PDB file of C-alpha atoms and ligand atoms in Angstrom:
ATOM      1  CA  MET A   1      97.397  99.321  90.605  1.00 98.00           C
ATOM      2  CA  HIS A   2      94.087  98.623  92.332  1.00 98.00           C
ATOM      3  CA  ILE A   3      93.941  98.938  96.135  1.00 98.00           C
ATOM      4  CA  GLU A   4      90.831  98.154  98.185  1.00 99.00           C
ATOM      5  CA  VAL A   5      90.497  99.243 101.819  1.00 99.00           C
ATOM      6  CA  VAL A   6      88.071  97.634 104.257  1.00 98.00           C
ATOM      7  CA  THR A   7      87.293 100.377 106.771  1.00 98.00           C
ATOM      8  CA  LEU A   8      84.562 101.739 109.018  1.00 98.00           C
ATOM      9  CA  PHE A   9      85.736 105.233 107.995  1.00 98.00           C
ATOM     10  CA  PRO A  10      85.952 105.381 104.182  1.00 98.00           C
ATOM     11  CA  GLU A  11      85.849 109.191 104.339  1.00 98.00           C
ATOM     12  CA  MET A  12      89.274 109.184 106.050  1.00 98.00           C
ATOM     13  CA  ILE A  13      90.771 107.285 103.134  1.00 98.00           C
ATOM     14  CA  HIS A  14      89.067 109.329 100.408  1.00 98.00           C
ATOM     15  CA  ALA A  15      89.935 112.656 102.061  1.00 98.00           C
ATOM     16  CA  ALA A  16      93.611 111.764 102.371  1.00 98.00           C
ATOM     17  CA  LEU A  17      93.802 110.718  98.723  1.00 97.00           C
ATOM     18  CA  LYS A  18      92.744 114.114  97.336  1.00 97.00           C
ATOM     19  CA  PRO A  19      95.773 116.426  97.650  1.00 96.00           C
ATOM     20  CA  GLY A  20      99.297 116.197  96.307  1.00 94.00           C
ATOM     21  CA  VAL A  21     101.145 113.418  94.555  1.00 94.00           C
ATOM     22  CA  LEU A  22      98.628 110.770  95.638  1.00 95.00           C
ATOM     23  CA  GLY A  23      95.638 112.785  94.470  1.00 97.00           C
ATOM     24  CA  ARG A  24      97.231 113.259  91.065  1.00 97.00           C
ATOM     25  CA  ALA A  25      98.055 109.556  90.815  1.00 97.00           C
ATOM     26  CA  VAL A  26      94.416 108.671  91.503  1.00 97.00           C
ATOM     27  CA  GLU A  27      93.170 111.323  89.054  1.00 97.00           C
ATOM     28  CA  ARG A  28      95.479 110.022  86.330  1.00 97.00           C
ATOM     29  CA  GLY A  29      94.333 106.447  86.937  1.00 97.00           C
ATOM     30  CA  LEU A  30      97.775 105.179  87.970  1.00 97.00           C
ATOM     31  CA  VAL A  31      96.311 104.076  91.290  1.00 98.00           C
ATOM     32  CA  ARG A  32      92.703 103.155  91.926  1.00 98.00           C
ATOM     33  CA  VAL A  33      91.534 103.076  95.553  1.00 98.00           C
ATOM     34  CA  GLY A  34      88.154 101.708  96.599  1.00 98.00           C
ATOM     35  CA  CYS A  35      86.659 101.282 100.071  1.00 98.00           C
ATOM     36  CA  GLU A  36      84.289  98.741 101.587  1.00 98.00           C
ATOM     37  CA  ASP A  37      82.522  99.618 104.837  1.00 98.00           C
ATOM     38  CA  PRO A  38      81.628  96.617 107.051  1.00 98.00           C
ATOM     39  CA  ARG A  39      78.712  98.618 108.438  1.00 98.00           C
ATOM     40  CA  GLY A  40      77.030  98.144 105.084  1.00 98.00           C
ATOM     41  CA  HIS A  41      77.182  94.389 105.677  1.00 98.00           C
ATOM     42  CA  THR A  42      75.315  94.358 109.012  1.00 98.00           C
ATOM     43  CA  GLN A  43      71.843  92.838 109.317  1.00 96.00           C
ATOM     44  CA  ASP A  44      70.485  94.437 112.523  1.00 98.00           C
ATOM     45  CA  VAL A  45      68.724  97.799 112.946  1.00 98.00           C
ATOM     46  CA  HIS A  46      71.621  99.191 114.991  1.00 98.00           C
ATOM     47  CA  ARG A  47      74.128  98.206 112.290  1.00 98.00           C
ATOM     48  CA  THR A  48      76.356  96.635 114.956  1.00 98.00           C
ATOM     49  CA  VAL A  49      79.966  95.974 113.932  1.00 98.00           C
ATOM     50  CA  ASP A  50      81.496  95.157 117.322  1.00 98.00           C
ATOM     51  CA  ASP A  51      80.830  92.959 120.344  1.00 98.00           C
ATOM     52  CA  ARG A  52      82.304  92.145 123.761  1.00 97.00           C
ATOM     53  CA  PRO A  53      85.420  89.947 123.911  1.00 97.00           C
ATOM     54  CA  TYR A  54      85.140  86.327 125.018  1.00 98.00           C
ATOM     55  CA  GLY A  55      87.118  85.993 128.241  1.00 98.00           C
ATOM     56  CA  GLY A  56      86.173  89.474 129.366  1.00 97.00           C
ATOM     57  CA  GLY A  57      88.227  92.608 129.663  1.00 96.00           C
ATOM     58  CA  PRO A  58      87.947  96.096 128.251  1.00 95.00           C
ATOM     59  CA  GLY A  59      87.384  97.031 124.637  1.00 95.00           C
ATOM     60  CA  MET A  60      85.335  95.552 121.855  1.00 97.00           C
ATOM     61  CA  VAL A  61      86.131  93.119 119.058  1.00 98.00           C
ATOM     62  CA  LEU A  62      84.979  93.513 115.457  1.00 98.00           C
ATOM     63  CA  LYS A  63      82.215  91.008 114.717  1.00 98.00           C
ATOM     64  CA  PRO A  64      83.295  88.392 112.171  1.00 98.00           C
ATOM     65  CA  GLU A  65      80.170  88.397 109.949  1.00 98.00           C
ATOM     66  CA  PRO A  66      80.244  92.027 108.693  1.00 98.00           C
ATOM     67  CA  MET A  67      84.056  91.977 108.464  1.00 98.00           C
ATOM     68  CA  THR A  68      84.232  88.829 106.336  1.00 98.00           C
ATOM     69  CA  ALA A  69      81.357  90.029 104.139  1.00 98.00           C
ATOM     70  CA  ALA A  70      83.141  93.355 103.557  1.00 98.00           C
ATOM     71  CA  ILE A  71      86.471  91.630 102.876  1.00 98.00           C
ATOM     72  CA  ASP A  72      84.833  89.233 100.405  1.00 99.00           C
ATOM     73  CA  ALA A  73      83.099  92.110  98.581  1.00 99.00           C
ATOM     74  CA  ALA A  74      86.377  94.042  98.293  1.00 99.00           C
ATOM     75  CA  VAL A  75      88.336  90.949  97.201  1.00 98.00           C
ATOM     76  CA  ALA A  76      85.761  90.291  94.459  1.00 98.00           C
ATOM     77  CA  ARG A  77      86.716  93.650  92.861  1.00 98.00           C
ATOM     78  CA  LEU A  78      90.465  92.935  92.917  1.00 98.00           C
ATOM     79  CA  PRO A  79      92.620  90.936  90.505  1.00 98.00           C
ATOM     80  CA  ALA A  80      92.903  87.270  91.542  1.00 97.00           C
ATOM     81  CA  GLY A  81      95.752  86.586  93.943  1.00 94.00           C
ATOM     82  CA  SER A  82      95.938  90.118  95.398  1.00 98.00           C
ATOM     83  CA  PRO A  83      97.487  89.840  98.888  1.00 98.00           C
ATOM     84  CA  ARG A  84      95.118  90.471 101.777  1.00 99.00           C
ATOM     85  CA  VAL A  85      96.883  92.596 104.376  1.00 99.00           C
ATOM     86  CA  TYR A  86      95.633  93.359 107.877  1.00 98.00           C
ATOM     87  CA  LEU A  87      97.097  96.465 109.522  1.00 98.00           C
ATOM     88  CA  SER A  88      97.801  95.846 113.191  1.00 98.00           C
ATOM     89  CA  ALA A  89     100.429  96.572 115.827  1.00 97.00           C
ATOM     90  CA  GLN A  90     100.968  92.778 116.036  1.00 97.00           C
ATOM     91  CA  GLY A  91     102.093  92.619 112.406  1.00 98.00           C
ATOM     92  CA  VAL A  92     105.529  92.284 110.848  1.00 98.00           C
ATOM     93  CA  PRO A  93     107.215  95.669 110.360  1.00 98.00           C
ATOM     94  CA  PHE A  94     106.329  97.593 107.211  1.00 98.00           C
ATOM     95  CA  THR A  95     109.588  98.416 105.403  1.00 97.00           C
ATOM     96  CA  GLN A  96     110.725  99.977 102.141  1.00 96.00           C
ATOM     97  CA  ALA A  97     111.380  96.433 100.883  1.00 96.00           C
ATOM     98  CA  LEU A  98     107.737  95.480 101.513  1.00 98.00           C
ATOM     99  CA  ALA A  99     106.558  98.730  99.885  1.00 98.00           C
ATOM    100  CA  LYS A 100     108.593  97.804  96.801  1.00 97.00           C
ATOM    101  CA  GLU A 101     107.171  94.295  96.738  1.00 98.00           C
ATOM    102  CA  PHE A 102     103.591  95.606  96.971  1.00 98.00           C
ATOM    103  CA  SER A 103     104.229  98.264  94.306  1.00 97.00           C
ATOM    104  CA  THR A 104     104.858  95.585  91.671  1.00 97.00           C
ATOM    105  CA  LEU A 105     101.449  93.937  92.238  1.00 98.00           C
ATOM    106  CA  PRO A 106      98.262  94.571  90.252  1.00 98.00           C
ATOM    107  CA  GLY A 107      96.097  94.530  93.391  1.00 98.00           C
ATOM    108  CA  LEU A 108      96.212  94.810  97.175  1.00 99.00           C
ATOM    109  CA  LEU A 109      93.625  94.494  99.942  1.00 99.00           C
ATOM    110  CA  LEU A 110      94.170  96.530 103.113  1.00 99.00           C
ATOM    111  CA  VAL A 111      92.010  95.785 106.148  1.00 98.00           C
ATOM    112  CA  ALA A 112      91.870  98.489 108.825  1.00 98.00           C
ATOM    113  CA  GLY A 113      90.732  97.462 112.295  1.00 95.00           C
ATOM    114  CA  ARG A 114      89.178  99.490 115.092  1.00 89.00           C
ATOM    115  CA  TYR A 115      88.740  98.838 118.812  1.00 84.00           C
ATOM    116  CA  GLU A 116      90.649  95.694 119.854  1.00 92.00           C
ATOM    117  CA  GLY A 117      90.725  94.543 116.268  1.00 96.00           C
ATOM    118  CA  LEU A 118      89.552  91.547 114.240  1.00 98.00           C
ATOM    119  CA  ASP A 119      88.249  88.263 115.590  1.00 98.00           C
ATOM    120  CA  GLU A 120      91.249  85.919 115.242  1.00 98.00           C
ATOM    121  CA  ARG A 121      89.235  83.531 113.051  1.00 98.00           C
ATOM    122  CA  VAL A 122      88.841  86.267 110.441  1.00 98.00           C
ATOM    123  CA  ILE A 123      92.629  86.722 110.372  1.00 98.00           C
ATOM    124  CA  GLU A 124      93.032  82.945 109.974  1.00 98.00           C
ATOM    125  CA  SER A 125      90.527  82.610 107.145  1.00 98.00           C
ATOM    126  CA  ARG A 126      90.922  85.860 105.189  1.00 98.00           C
ATOM    127  CA  ILE A 127      94.330  87.450 105.830  1.00 98.00           C
ATOM    128  CA  ASP A 128      97.650  86.624 104.140  1.00 98.00           C
ATOM    129  CA  ARG A 129      99.905  89.076 106.004  1.00 98.00           C
ATOM    130  CA  GLU A 130      99.586  91.116 109.179  1.00 98.00           C
ATOM    131  CA  VAL A 131     101.610  94.323 108.918  1.00 98.00           C
ATOM    132  CA  SER A 132     102.541  97.008 111.474  1.00 98.00           C
ATOM    133  CA  ILE A 133     103.761 100.505 110.608  1.00 98.00           C
ATOM    134  CA  GLY A 134     105.652 100.876 113.902  1.00 98.00           C
ATOM    135  CA  ASP A 135     105.895 100.040 117.578  1.00 97.00           C
ATOM    136  CA  TYR A 136     103.028 102.191 118.822  1.00 97.00           C
ATOM    137  CA  VAL A 137      99.285 101.655 119.016  1.00 96.00           C
ATOM    138  CA  LEU A 138      96.913 103.599 116.772  1.00 97.00           C
ATOM    139  CA  SER A 139      93.184 103.935 117.432  1.00 96.00           C
ATOM    140  CA  GLY A 140      92.516 102.319 114.068  1.00 97.00           C
ATOM    141  CA  GLY A 141      94.211 100.939 110.996  1.00 98.00           C
ATOM    142  CA  GLU A 142      93.191 103.768 108.641  1.00 98.00           C
ATOM    143  CA  PHE A 143      96.304 105.878 109.098  1.00 98.00           C
ATOM    144  CA  ALA A 144      98.412 102.737 108.773  1.00 98.00           C
ATOM    145  CA  ALA A 145      96.608 101.819 105.531  1.00 98.00           C
ATOM    146  CA  LEU A 146      97.267 105.351 104.257  1.00 98.00           C
ATOM    147  CA  VAL A 147     100.943 105.057 105.141  1.00 98.00           C
ATOM    148  CA  VAL A 148     101.126 101.841 103.116  1.00 98.00           C
ATOM    149  CA  ILE A 149      99.208 103.401 100.203  1.00 98.00           C
ATOM    150  CA  ASP A 150     101.509 106.442 100.157  1.00 98.00           C
ATOM    151  CA  ALA A 151     104.750 104.454 100.365  1.00 98.00           C
ATOM    152  CA  VAL A 152     103.557 101.997  97.682  1.00 98.00           C
ATOM    153  CA  ALA A 153     101.966 104.503  95.274  1.00 97.00           C
ATOM    154  CA  ARG A 154     105.038 106.723  94.987  1.00 96.00           C
ATOM    155  CA  LEU A 155     107.000 103.693  93.743  1.00 96.00           C
ATOM    156  CA  ILE A 156     104.601 103.055  90.860  1.00 96.00           C
ATOM    157  CA  PRO A 157     106.156 104.261  87.584  1.00 95.00           C
ATOM    158  CA  GLY A 158     104.801 107.663  86.572  1.00 95.00           C
ATOM    159  CA  VAL A 159     103.451 108.643  89.981  1.00 95.00           C
ATOM    160  CA  LEU A 160     106.392 110.882  90.905  1.00 93.00           C
ATOM    161  CA  GLY A 161     107.128 111.921  87.328  1.00 82.00           C
ATOM    162  CA  ASP A 162     110.020 110.608  85.264  1.00 64.00           C
ATOM    163  CA  ASP A 163     112.734 112.879  86.618  1.00 55.00           C
ATOM    164  CA  ARG A 164     112.202 111.902  90.234  1.00 60.00           C
ATOM    165  CA  SER A 165     111.485 108.212  89.715  1.00 59.00           C
ATOM    166  CA  ALA A 166     115.055 107.545  88.639  1.00 48.00           C
ATOM    167  CA  VAL A 167     116.531 109.172  91.734  1.00 60.00           C
ATOM    168  CA  GLU A 168     118.292 106.876  94.185  1.00 63.00           C
ATOM    169  CA  GLU A 169     116.237 106.564  97.333  1.00 73.00           C
ATOM    170  CA  SER A 170     117.881 106.862 100.713  1.00 72.00           C
ATOM    171  CA  PHE A 171     116.540 103.538 101.942  1.00 82.00           C
ATOM    172  CA  ASP A 172     117.622 101.701  98.776  1.00 80.00           C
ATOM    173  CA  SER A 173     121.145 101.818 100.156  1.00 83.00           C
ATOM    174  CA  GLY A 174     119.966 100.920 103.663  1.00 91.00           C
ATOM    175  CA  LEU A 175     121.051 104.378 104.824  1.00 95.00           C
ATOM    176  CA  LEU A 176     119.236 107.484 105.989  1.00 96.00           C
ATOM    177  CA  ASP A 177     119.123 110.449 103.633  1.00 96.00           C
ATOM    178  CA  TRP A 178     121.778 113.181 103.620  1.00 97.00           C
ATOM    179  CA  PRO A 179     121.009 116.831 104.509  1.00 98.00           C
ATOM    180  CA  HIS A 180     119.443 119.076 101.868  1.00 98.00           C
ATOM    181  CA  TYR A 181     119.808 122.834 101.269  1.00 98.00           C
ATOM    182  CA  THR A 182     118.348 125.454  98.962  1.00 98.00           C
ATOM    183  CA  ARG A 183     118.776 129.221  98.589  1.00 97.00           C
ATOM    184  CA  PRO A 184     119.631 131.568 100.230  1.00 98.00           C
ATOM    185  CA  VAL A 185     123.254 130.541 100.723  1.00 98.00           C
ATOM    186  CA  GLU A 186     123.158 132.035 104.243  1.00 98.00           C
ATOM    187  CA  PHE A 187     120.084 131.819 106.462  1.00 98.00           C
ATOM    188  CA  GLU A 188     119.924 133.086 110.043  1.00 98.00           C
ATOM    189  CA  GLY A 189     123.720 133.017 110.112  1.00 98.00           C
ATOM    190  CA  ARG A 190     123.957 129.390 108.929  1.00 98.00           C
ATOM    191  CA  LYS A 191     125.740 128.748 105.629  1.00 98.00           C
ATOM    192  CA  VAL A 192     125.299 126.024 103.047  1.00 98.00           C
ATOM    193  CA  PRO A 193     128.368 123.720 103.163  1.00 98.00           C
ATOM    194  CA  ASP A 194     131.043 124.942 100.708  1.00 98.00           C
ATOM    195  CA  VAL A 195     131.328 121.625  98.875  1.00 98.00           C
ATOM    196  CA  LEU A 196     127.683 121.862  97.726  1.00 98.00           C
ATOM    197  CA  GLN A 197     128.256 125.323  96.240  1.00 97.00           C
ATOM    198  CA  GLY A 198     131.071 124.185  93.971  1.00 93.00           C
ATOM    199  CA  GLY A 199     130.175 122.071  90.954  1.00 93.00           C
ATOM    200  CA  HIS A 200     132.494 119.175  91.745  1.00 97.00           C
ATOM    201  CA  HIS A 201     130.148 116.248  91.327  1.00 97.00           C
ATOM    202  CA  ALA A 202     132.423 113.543  92.770  1.00 97.00           C
ATOM    203  CA  ASP A 203     133.205 115.639  95.857  1.00 98.00           C
ATOM    204  CA  ILE A 204     129.492 116.316  96.361  1.00 98.00           C
ATOM    205  CA  GLN A 205     128.610 112.615  96.075  1.00 96.00           C
ATOM    206  CA  ARG A 206     131.349 111.749  98.547  1.00 97.00           C
ATOM    207  CA  TRP A 207     130.166 114.410 101.029  1.00 98.00           C
ATOM    208  CA  ARG A 208     126.572 113.209 100.746  1.00 97.00           C
ATOM    209  CA  LEU A 209     127.427 109.546 101.272  1.00 97.00           C
ATOM    210  CA  LYS A 210     129.587 110.452 104.272  1.00 97.00           C
ATOM    211  CA  GLN A 211     126.758 112.497 105.795  1.00 98.00           C
ATOM    212  CA  ALA A 212     124.312 109.651 105.174  1.00 97.00           C
ATOM    213  CA  VAL A 213     126.603 107.063 106.753  1.00 97.00           C
ATOM    214  CA  ALA A 214     127.379 109.293 109.753  1.00 97.00           C
ATOM    215  CA  ARG A 215     123.703 110.020 110.393  1.00 97.00           C
ATOM    216  CA  THR A 216     122.760 106.390 110.064  1.00 97.00           C
ATOM    217  CA  TRP A 217     125.503 105.364 112.482  1.00 97.00           C
ATOM    218  CA  LEU A 218     124.457 108.051 114.997  1.00 97.00           C
ATOM    219  CA  ARG A 219     120.666 107.770 114.722  1.00 98.00           C
ATOM    220  CA  ARG A 220     120.004 104.225 113.512  1.00 97.00           C
ATOM    221  CA  PRO A 221     122.870 101.907 114.482  1.00 95.00           C
ATOM    222  CA  ASP A 222     120.414  99.025 113.976  1.00 94.00           C
ATOM    223  CA  LEU A 223     120.410  99.758 110.213  1.00 93.00           C
ATOM    224  CA  VAL A 224     124.214  99.713 110.043  1.00 92.00           C
ATOM    225  CA  ALA A 225     124.309  96.398 111.917  1.00 87.00           C
ATOM    226  CA  LYS A 226     121.538  94.809 109.861  1.00 83.00           C
ATOM    227  CA  GLY A 227     122.364  95.705 106.283  1.00 80.00           C
ATOM    228  CA  GLY A 228     126.093  96.257 106.417  1.00 85.00           C
ATOM    229  CA  LEU A 229     127.383  99.301 104.558  1.00 90.00           C
ATOM    230  CA  PRO A 230     127.219  99.958 100.809  1.00 88.00           C
ATOM    231  CA  ALA A 231     130.413 100.152  98.722  1.00 86.00           C
ATOM    232  CA  GLY A 232     132.748 102.897  99.849  1.00 91.00           C
ATOM    233  CA  ALA A 233     130.677 103.713 102.911  1.00 94.00           C
ATOM    234  CA  ALA A 234     132.789 101.867 105.496  1.00 94.00           C
ATOM    235  CA  GLU A 235     135.867 104.014 104.852  1.00 96.00           C
ATOM    236  CA  LEU A 236     133.768 107.205 104.966  1.00 96.00           C
ATOM    237  CA  LEU A 237     132.400 106.111 108.340  1.00 96.00           C
ATOM    238  CA  GLU A 238     135.983 105.528 109.565  1.00 96.00           C
ATOM    239  CA  GLU A 239     136.870 109.010 108.336  1.00 96.00           C
ATOM    240  CA  PHE A 240     133.864 110.539 110.122  1.00 97.00           C
ATOM    241  CA  LEU A 241     134.628 108.685 113.359  1.00 96.00           C
ATOM    242  CA  ALA A 242     138.296 109.753 113.245  1.00 97.00           C
ATOM    243  CA  GLU A 243     137.272 113.398 112.768  1.00 96.00           C
ATOM    244  CA  ARG A 244     134.802 113.085 115.608  1.00 95.00           C
ATOM    245  CA  GLU A 245     137.503 111.598 117.829  1.00 94.00           C
ATOM    246  CA  GLY A 246     139.792 114.486 116.844  1.00 94.00           C
ATOM    247  CA  GLU A 247     137.138 117.059 117.797  1.00 91.00           C
ATOM    248  CA  GLU A 248     136.553 115.404 121.178  1.00 87.00           C
ATOM    249  CA  HIS A 249     140.237 115.445 122.095  1.00 85.00           C
ATOM    250  CA  GLY A 250     141.262 118.605 120.304  1.00 71.00           C
TER     251      GLY A 250
HETATM  252  N1  LIG B   1      96.630  99.549 114.135  1.00 60.49           N
HETATM  253  C1  LIG B   1      96.874  99.958 115.394  1.00 60.49           C
HETATM  254  N2  LIG B   1      98.174 100.165 115.594  1.00 60.49           N
HETATM  255  C2  LIG B   1      98.807  99.879 114.414  1.00 60.49           C
HETATM  256  C3  LIG B   1     100.150  99.892 113.983  1.00 60.49           C
HETATM  257  N3  LIG B   1     101.154 100.241 114.794  1.00 60.49           N
HETATM  258  N4  LIG B   1     100.426  99.533 112.712  1.00 60.49           N
HETATM  259  C4  LIG B   1      99.422  99.161 111.883  1.00 60.49           C
HETATM  260  N5  LIG B   1      98.140  99.128 112.230  1.00 60.49           N
HETATM  261  C5  LIG B   1      97.819  99.484 113.496  1.00 60.49           C
END
């Protein structure tokens, strides 16, 4: 997969793509990430990329000429039809479903803003989708672009290695992940749950699904409401709630 990032800080992107799973994916050629800096598309001696907003107010807006020139240069390197994504707090939420969709594509353009962001006309003429990584405001789109790159790259076959790629993901089921433990069996007086120490696979799967459902219900009731529960999960939630009720009154 080929990803291009339009950014005023290419070094942020390159630095983050060196270590770990992502670094290896880039090294092995499974993911190719290029950057295009709008500052290289300025014409004045000061290499100006921003200007004051029409209508007044604080903050600066990214000038359309260097931004569109940088976007066009990056797009020219990508396979035809690659979606052009602008990272902004005004975007639609980035989800695992969107990560999956992007991971099947041959190319993707990510545009990171700074200051108050892009001139709206650039969004109208050059951007297919505006995407937000969460309900908070970042000082720039670079970290958001990196979040998208990370979530997408790990879904590309081979990036995580064959053994891990087949593993069911927590969000595939619309649920949060269950708790994980490793040795030692007792740590600071806390013990690994008995069921995980026995080798009873069905019991372990049942315990894990129940933990996942309970956590999702407690921490993210919006996910339970939105997606409904996967097969077998509703009765495990009932069981958890009954036990909880019992503890409260017992
Ligand atoms: N740029 C600034 N805030 C952002 C957010 N929440 N998501 C994506 N890009 C952003």
